[in-house]
XYZ file of N, CA, C and O in Angstrom:
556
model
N 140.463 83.603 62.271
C 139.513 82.832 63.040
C 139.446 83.402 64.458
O 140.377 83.805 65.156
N 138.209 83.347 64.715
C 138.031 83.649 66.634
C 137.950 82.678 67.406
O 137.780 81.588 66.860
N 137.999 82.696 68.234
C 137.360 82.004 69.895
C 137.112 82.428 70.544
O 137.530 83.544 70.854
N 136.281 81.780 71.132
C 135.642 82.513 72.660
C 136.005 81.104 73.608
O 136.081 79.906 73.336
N 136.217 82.065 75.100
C 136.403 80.848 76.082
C 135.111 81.900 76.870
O 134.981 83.120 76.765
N 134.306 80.958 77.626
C 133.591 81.384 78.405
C 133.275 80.449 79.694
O 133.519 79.242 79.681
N 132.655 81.186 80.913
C 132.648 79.833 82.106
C 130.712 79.607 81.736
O 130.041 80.485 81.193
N 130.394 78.829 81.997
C 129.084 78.401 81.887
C 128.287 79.670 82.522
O 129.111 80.261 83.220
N 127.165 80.267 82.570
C 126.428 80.732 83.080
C 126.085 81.021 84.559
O 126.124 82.067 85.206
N 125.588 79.224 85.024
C 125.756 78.842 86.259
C 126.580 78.473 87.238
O 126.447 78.002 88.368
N 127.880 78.947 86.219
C 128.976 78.409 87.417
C 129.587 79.839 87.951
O 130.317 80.087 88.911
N 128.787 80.985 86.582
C 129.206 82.480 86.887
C 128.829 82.868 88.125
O 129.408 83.460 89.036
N 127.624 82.369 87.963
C 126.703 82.990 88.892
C 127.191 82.407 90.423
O 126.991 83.026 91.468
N 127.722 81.378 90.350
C 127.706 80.354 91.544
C 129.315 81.207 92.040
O 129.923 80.615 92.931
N 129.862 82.293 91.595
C 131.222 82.800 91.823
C 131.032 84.555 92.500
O 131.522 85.308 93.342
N 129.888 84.496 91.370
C 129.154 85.913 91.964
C 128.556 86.295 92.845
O 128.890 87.313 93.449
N 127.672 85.694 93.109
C 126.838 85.753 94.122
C 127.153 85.843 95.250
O 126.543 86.624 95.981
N 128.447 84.886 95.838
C 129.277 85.296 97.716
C 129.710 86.737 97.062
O 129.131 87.563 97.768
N 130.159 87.160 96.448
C 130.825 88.694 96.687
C 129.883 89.633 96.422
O 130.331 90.777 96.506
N 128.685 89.550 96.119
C 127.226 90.390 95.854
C 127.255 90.122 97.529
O 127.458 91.091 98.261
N 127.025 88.648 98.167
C 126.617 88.828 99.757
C 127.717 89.318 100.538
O 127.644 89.700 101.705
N 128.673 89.283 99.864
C 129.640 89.633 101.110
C 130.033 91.323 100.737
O 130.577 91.975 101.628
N 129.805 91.832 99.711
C 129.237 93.362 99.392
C 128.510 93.641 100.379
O 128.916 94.437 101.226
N 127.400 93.103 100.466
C 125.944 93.653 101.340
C 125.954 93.432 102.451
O 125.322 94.251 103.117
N 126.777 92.029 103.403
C 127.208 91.979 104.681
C 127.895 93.424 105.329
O 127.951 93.698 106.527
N 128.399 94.268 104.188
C 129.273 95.026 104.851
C 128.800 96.404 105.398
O 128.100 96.785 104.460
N 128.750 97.403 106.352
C 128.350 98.653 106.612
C 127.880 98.928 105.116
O 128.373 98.770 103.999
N 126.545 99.473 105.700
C 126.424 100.555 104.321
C 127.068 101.752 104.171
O 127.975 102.190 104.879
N 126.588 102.232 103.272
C 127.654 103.375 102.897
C 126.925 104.890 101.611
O 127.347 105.875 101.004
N 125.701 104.163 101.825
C 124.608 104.870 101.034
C 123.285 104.839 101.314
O 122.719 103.747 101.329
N 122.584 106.007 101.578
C 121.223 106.065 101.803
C 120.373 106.472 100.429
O 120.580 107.355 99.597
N 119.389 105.520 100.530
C 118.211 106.320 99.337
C 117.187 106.841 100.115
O 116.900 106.111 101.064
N 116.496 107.938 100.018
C 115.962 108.419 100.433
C 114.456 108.507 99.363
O 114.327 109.277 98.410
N 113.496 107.559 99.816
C 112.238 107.035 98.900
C 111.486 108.141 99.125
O 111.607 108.953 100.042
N 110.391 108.121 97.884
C 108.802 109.211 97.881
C 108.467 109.108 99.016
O 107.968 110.114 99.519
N 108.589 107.988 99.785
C 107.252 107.874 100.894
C 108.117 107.949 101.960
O 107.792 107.239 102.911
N 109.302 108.713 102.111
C 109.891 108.939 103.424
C 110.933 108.617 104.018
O 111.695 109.393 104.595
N 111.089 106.923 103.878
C 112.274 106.393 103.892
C 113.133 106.186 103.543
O 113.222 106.312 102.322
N 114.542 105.670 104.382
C 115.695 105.823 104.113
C 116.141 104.234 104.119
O 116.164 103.339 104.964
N 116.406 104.332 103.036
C 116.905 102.635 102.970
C 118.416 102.263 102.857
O 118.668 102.592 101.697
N 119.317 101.873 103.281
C 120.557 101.876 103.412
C 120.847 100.753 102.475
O 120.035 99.837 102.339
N 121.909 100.789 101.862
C 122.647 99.981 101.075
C 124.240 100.126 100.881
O 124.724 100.676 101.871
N 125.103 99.833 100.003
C 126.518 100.300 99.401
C 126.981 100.643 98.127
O 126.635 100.116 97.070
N 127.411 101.132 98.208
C 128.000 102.274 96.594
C 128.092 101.599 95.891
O 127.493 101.749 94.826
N 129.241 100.030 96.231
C 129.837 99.167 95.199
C 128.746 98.665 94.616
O 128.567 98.767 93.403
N 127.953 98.105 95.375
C 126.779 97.311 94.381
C 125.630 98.534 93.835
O 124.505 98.071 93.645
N 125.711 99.319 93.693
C 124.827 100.572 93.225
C 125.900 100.399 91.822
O 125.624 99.991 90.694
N 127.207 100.879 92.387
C 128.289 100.936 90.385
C 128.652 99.722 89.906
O 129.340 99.631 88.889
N 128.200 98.594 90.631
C 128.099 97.089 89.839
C 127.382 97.486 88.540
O 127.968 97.506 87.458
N 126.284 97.753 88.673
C 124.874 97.613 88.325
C 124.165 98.929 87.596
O 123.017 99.086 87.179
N 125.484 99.935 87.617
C 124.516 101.236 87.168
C 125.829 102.288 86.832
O 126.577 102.674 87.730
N 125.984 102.674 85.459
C 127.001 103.485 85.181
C 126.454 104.827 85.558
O 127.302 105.685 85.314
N 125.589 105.225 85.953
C 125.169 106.019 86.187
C 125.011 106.848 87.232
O 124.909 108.069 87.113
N 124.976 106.053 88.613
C 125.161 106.187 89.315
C 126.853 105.841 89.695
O 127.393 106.645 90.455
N 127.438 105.015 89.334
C 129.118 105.094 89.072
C 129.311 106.597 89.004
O 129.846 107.194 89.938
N 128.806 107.332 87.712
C 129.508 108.833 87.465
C 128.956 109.626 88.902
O 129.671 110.457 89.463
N 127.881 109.333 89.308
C 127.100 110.752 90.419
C 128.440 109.782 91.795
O 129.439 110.376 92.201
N 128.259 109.021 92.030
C 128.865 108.498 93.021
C 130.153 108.595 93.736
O 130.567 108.657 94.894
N 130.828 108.572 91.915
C 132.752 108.330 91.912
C 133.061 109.766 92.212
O 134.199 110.153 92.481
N 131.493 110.917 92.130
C 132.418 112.243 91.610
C 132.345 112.854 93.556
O 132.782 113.919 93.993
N 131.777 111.944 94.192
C 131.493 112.490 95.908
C 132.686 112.224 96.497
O 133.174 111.103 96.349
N 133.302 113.138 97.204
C 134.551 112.862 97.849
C 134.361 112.160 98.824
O 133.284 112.407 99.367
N 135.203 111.036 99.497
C 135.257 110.185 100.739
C 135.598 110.890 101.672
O 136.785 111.144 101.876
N 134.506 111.398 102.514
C 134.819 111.896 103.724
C 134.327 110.867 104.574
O 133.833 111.541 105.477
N 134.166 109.852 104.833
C 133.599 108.591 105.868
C 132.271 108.628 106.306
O 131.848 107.825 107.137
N 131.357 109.800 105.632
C 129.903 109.807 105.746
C 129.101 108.835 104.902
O 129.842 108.162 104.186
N 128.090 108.617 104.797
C 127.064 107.882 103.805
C 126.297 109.062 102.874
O 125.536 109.987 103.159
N 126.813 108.623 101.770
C 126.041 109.304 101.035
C 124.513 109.488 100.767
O 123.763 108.723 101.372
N 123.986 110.389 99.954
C 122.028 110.380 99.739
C 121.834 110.120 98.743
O 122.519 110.712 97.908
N 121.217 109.508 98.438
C 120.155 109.772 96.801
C 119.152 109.971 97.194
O 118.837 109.838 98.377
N 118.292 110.399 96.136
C 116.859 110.397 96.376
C 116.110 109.778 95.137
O 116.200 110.214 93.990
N 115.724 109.222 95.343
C 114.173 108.540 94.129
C 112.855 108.577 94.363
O 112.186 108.691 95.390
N 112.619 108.467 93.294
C 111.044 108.828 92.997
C 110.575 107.486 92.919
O 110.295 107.062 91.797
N 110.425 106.669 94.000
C 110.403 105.191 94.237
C 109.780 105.104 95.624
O 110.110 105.935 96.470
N 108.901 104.148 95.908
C 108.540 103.290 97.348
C 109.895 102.842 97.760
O 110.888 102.784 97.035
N 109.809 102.529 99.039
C 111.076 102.002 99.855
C 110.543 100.709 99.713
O 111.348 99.945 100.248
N 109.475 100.008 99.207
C 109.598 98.674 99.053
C 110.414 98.141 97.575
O 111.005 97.066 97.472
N 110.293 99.052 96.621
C 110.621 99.150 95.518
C 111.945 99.049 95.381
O 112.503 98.105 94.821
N 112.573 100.128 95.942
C 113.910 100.073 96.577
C 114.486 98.837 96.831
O 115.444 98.452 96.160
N 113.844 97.944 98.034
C 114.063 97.167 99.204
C 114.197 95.806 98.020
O 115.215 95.115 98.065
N 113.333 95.562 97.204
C 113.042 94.284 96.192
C 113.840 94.234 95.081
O 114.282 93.180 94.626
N 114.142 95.818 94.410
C 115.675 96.050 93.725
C 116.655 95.716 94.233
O 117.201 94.810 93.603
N 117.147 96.008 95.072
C 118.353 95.426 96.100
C 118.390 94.001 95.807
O 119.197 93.492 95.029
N 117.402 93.309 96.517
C 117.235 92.070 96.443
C 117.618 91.317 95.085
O 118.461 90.492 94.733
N 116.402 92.136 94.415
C 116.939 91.587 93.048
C 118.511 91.198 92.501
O 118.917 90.100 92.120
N 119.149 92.320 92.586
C 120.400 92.609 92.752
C 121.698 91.210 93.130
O 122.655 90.737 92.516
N 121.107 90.985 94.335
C 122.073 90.210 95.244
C 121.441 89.096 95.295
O 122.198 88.127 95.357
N 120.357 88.861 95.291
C 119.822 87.353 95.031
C 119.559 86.807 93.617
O 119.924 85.721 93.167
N 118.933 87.663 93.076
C 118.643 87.096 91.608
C 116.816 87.166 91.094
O 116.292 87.187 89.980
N 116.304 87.184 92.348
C 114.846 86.880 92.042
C 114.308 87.415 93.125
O 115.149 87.684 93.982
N 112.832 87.754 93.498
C 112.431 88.442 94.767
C 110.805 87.630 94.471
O 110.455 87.192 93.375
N 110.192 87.593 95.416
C 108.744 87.143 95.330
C 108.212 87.942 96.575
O 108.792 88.324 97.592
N 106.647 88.092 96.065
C 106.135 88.761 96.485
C 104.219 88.098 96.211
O 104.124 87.101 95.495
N 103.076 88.612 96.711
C 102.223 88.690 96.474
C 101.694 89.758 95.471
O 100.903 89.507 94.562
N 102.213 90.946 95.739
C 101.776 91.989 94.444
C 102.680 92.028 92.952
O 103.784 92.562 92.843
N 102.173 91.555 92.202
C 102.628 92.014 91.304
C 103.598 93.185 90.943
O 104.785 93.279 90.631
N 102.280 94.249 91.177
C 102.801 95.875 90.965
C 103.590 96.388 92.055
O 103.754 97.605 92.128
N 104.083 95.644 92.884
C 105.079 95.710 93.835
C 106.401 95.431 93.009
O 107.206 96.317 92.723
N 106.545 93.977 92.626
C 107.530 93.527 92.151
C 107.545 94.177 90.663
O 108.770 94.283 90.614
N 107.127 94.678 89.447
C 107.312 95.460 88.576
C 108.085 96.805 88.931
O 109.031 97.232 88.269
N 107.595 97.372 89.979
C 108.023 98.744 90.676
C 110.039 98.939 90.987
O 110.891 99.820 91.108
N 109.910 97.567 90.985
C 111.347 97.048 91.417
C 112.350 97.408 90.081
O 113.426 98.005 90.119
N 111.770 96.946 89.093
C 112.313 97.196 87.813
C 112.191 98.409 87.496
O 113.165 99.025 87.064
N 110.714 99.123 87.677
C 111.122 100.751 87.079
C 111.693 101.664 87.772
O 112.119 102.726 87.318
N 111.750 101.175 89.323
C 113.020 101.947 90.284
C 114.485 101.466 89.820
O 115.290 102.393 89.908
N 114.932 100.511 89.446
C 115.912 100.130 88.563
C 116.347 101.132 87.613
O 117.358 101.834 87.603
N 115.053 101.020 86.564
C 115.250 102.038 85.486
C 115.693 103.503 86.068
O 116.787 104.016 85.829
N 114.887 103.965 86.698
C 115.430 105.325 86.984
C 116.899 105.802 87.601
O 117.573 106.806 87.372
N 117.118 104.635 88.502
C 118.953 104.611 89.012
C 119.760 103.969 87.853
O 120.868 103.556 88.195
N 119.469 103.824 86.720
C 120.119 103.488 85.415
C 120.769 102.016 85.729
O 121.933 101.627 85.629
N 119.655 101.392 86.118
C 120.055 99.841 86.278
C 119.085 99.036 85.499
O 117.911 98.796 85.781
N 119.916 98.584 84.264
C 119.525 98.207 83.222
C 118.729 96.764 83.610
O 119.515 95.857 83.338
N 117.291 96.136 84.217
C 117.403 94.861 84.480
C 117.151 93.708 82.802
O 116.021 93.863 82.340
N 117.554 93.251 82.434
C 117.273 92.742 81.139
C 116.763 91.038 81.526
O 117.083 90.295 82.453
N 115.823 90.851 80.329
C 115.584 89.566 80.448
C 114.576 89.173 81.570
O 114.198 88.008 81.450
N 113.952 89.958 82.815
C 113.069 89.688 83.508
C 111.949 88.737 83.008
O 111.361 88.650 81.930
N 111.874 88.129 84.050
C 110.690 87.212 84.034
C 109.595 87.081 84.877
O 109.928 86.729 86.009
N 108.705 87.202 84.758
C 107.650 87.537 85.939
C 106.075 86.090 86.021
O 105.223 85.996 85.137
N 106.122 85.233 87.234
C 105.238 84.452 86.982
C 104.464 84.465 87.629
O 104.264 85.561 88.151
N 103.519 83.304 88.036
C 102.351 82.636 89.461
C 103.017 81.868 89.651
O 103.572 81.260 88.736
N 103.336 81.440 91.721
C 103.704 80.094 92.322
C 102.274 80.559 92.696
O 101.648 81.575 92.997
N 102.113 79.165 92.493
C 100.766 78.187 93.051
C 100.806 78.172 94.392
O 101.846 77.581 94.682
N 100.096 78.584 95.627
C 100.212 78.149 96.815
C 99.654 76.455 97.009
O 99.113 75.919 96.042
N 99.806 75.796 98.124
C 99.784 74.771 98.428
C 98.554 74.287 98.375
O 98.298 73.147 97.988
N 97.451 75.379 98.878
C 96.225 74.868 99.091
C 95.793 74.971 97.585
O 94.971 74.311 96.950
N 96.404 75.749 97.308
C 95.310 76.015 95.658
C 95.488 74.840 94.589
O 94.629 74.610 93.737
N 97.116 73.848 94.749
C 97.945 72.710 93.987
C 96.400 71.950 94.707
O 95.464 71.753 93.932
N 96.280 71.646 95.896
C 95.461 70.314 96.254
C 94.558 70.529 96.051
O 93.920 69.479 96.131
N 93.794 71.504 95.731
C 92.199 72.071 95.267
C 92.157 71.806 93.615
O 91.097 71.892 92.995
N 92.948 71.600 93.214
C 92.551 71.350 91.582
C 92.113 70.192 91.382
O 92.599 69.343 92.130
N 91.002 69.666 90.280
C 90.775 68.665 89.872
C 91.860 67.115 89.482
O 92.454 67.262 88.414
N 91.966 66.619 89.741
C 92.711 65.817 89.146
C 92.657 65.492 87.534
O 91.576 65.589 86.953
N 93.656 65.166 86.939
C 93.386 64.979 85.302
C 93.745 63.662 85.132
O 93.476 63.277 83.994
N 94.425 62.537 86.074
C 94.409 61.131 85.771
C 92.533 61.024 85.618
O 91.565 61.587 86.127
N 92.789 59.926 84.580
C 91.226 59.132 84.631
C 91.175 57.613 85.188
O 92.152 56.943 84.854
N 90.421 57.101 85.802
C 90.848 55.889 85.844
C 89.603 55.099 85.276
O 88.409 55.334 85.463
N 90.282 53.961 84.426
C 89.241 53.287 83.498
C 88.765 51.344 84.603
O 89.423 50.643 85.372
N 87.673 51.275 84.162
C 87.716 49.785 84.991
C 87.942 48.875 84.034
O 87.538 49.147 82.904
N 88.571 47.712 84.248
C 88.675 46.245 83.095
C 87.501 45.537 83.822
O 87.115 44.432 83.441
């Protein structure tokens, strides 16, 4: 017979998440260097959280106290909303193809995102501009 012990989901997450921020509070320690020019700073650890792949290119750079480079074939917003993704959990945006970009810059640093979900928030004005669907009848 087996067992499994497991902690709930949300209580994982609720354990994870300070050491994802307190990862990212810290000096960076890695530059990506995007298509369009920029250099976006981040840290190694949460790059080999998230990516065996970058684990192997990463683990094999000797520590001399510099910041390392990558380079991708990615927007630095793309970049910037991966990260996010990363350490928050969710990112919003107005473009769509902004926030998709996030995931296939993912893909290419071998960061598997699984399970994505992508929706519409309603802005405020647009909730009070809809018709109402109560009816009201008279006696």
């Amino acid at each position: 017979m087996a067992y499994v012990l497991e902690i709930a989901q949300a209580e994982h997450l609720k354990n994870i998440k300070p050491v994802l921020e307190n990862i990212s509070s810290a000096p960076p320690d890695v530059s990506i260097i995007t298509e369009d020019g920029a250099t976006v700073t981040t840290h190694k650890l949460l790059l080999v959280l998230f990516s065996k792949y970058l684990a192997g290119i990463l683990s094999s750079q000797p520590e001399l106290g510099g910041n390392t480079g990558v380079s991708v074939p990615a927007r630095a917003i793309a970049v910037r909303n991966l990260l996010s993704i990363l350490v928050e959990g969710s990112i919003f945006g107005a473009n769509k193809e902004e926030l998709l970009a996030a995931a296939k810059c993912g893909k290419v640093l071998g960061i598997e995102l699984k399970n994505l979900q992508i929706g519409g928030k309603k802005k405020a004005a647009e909730i009070n501009q809809q018709p109402s669907t109560t009816q009201h009848h008279q006696t």
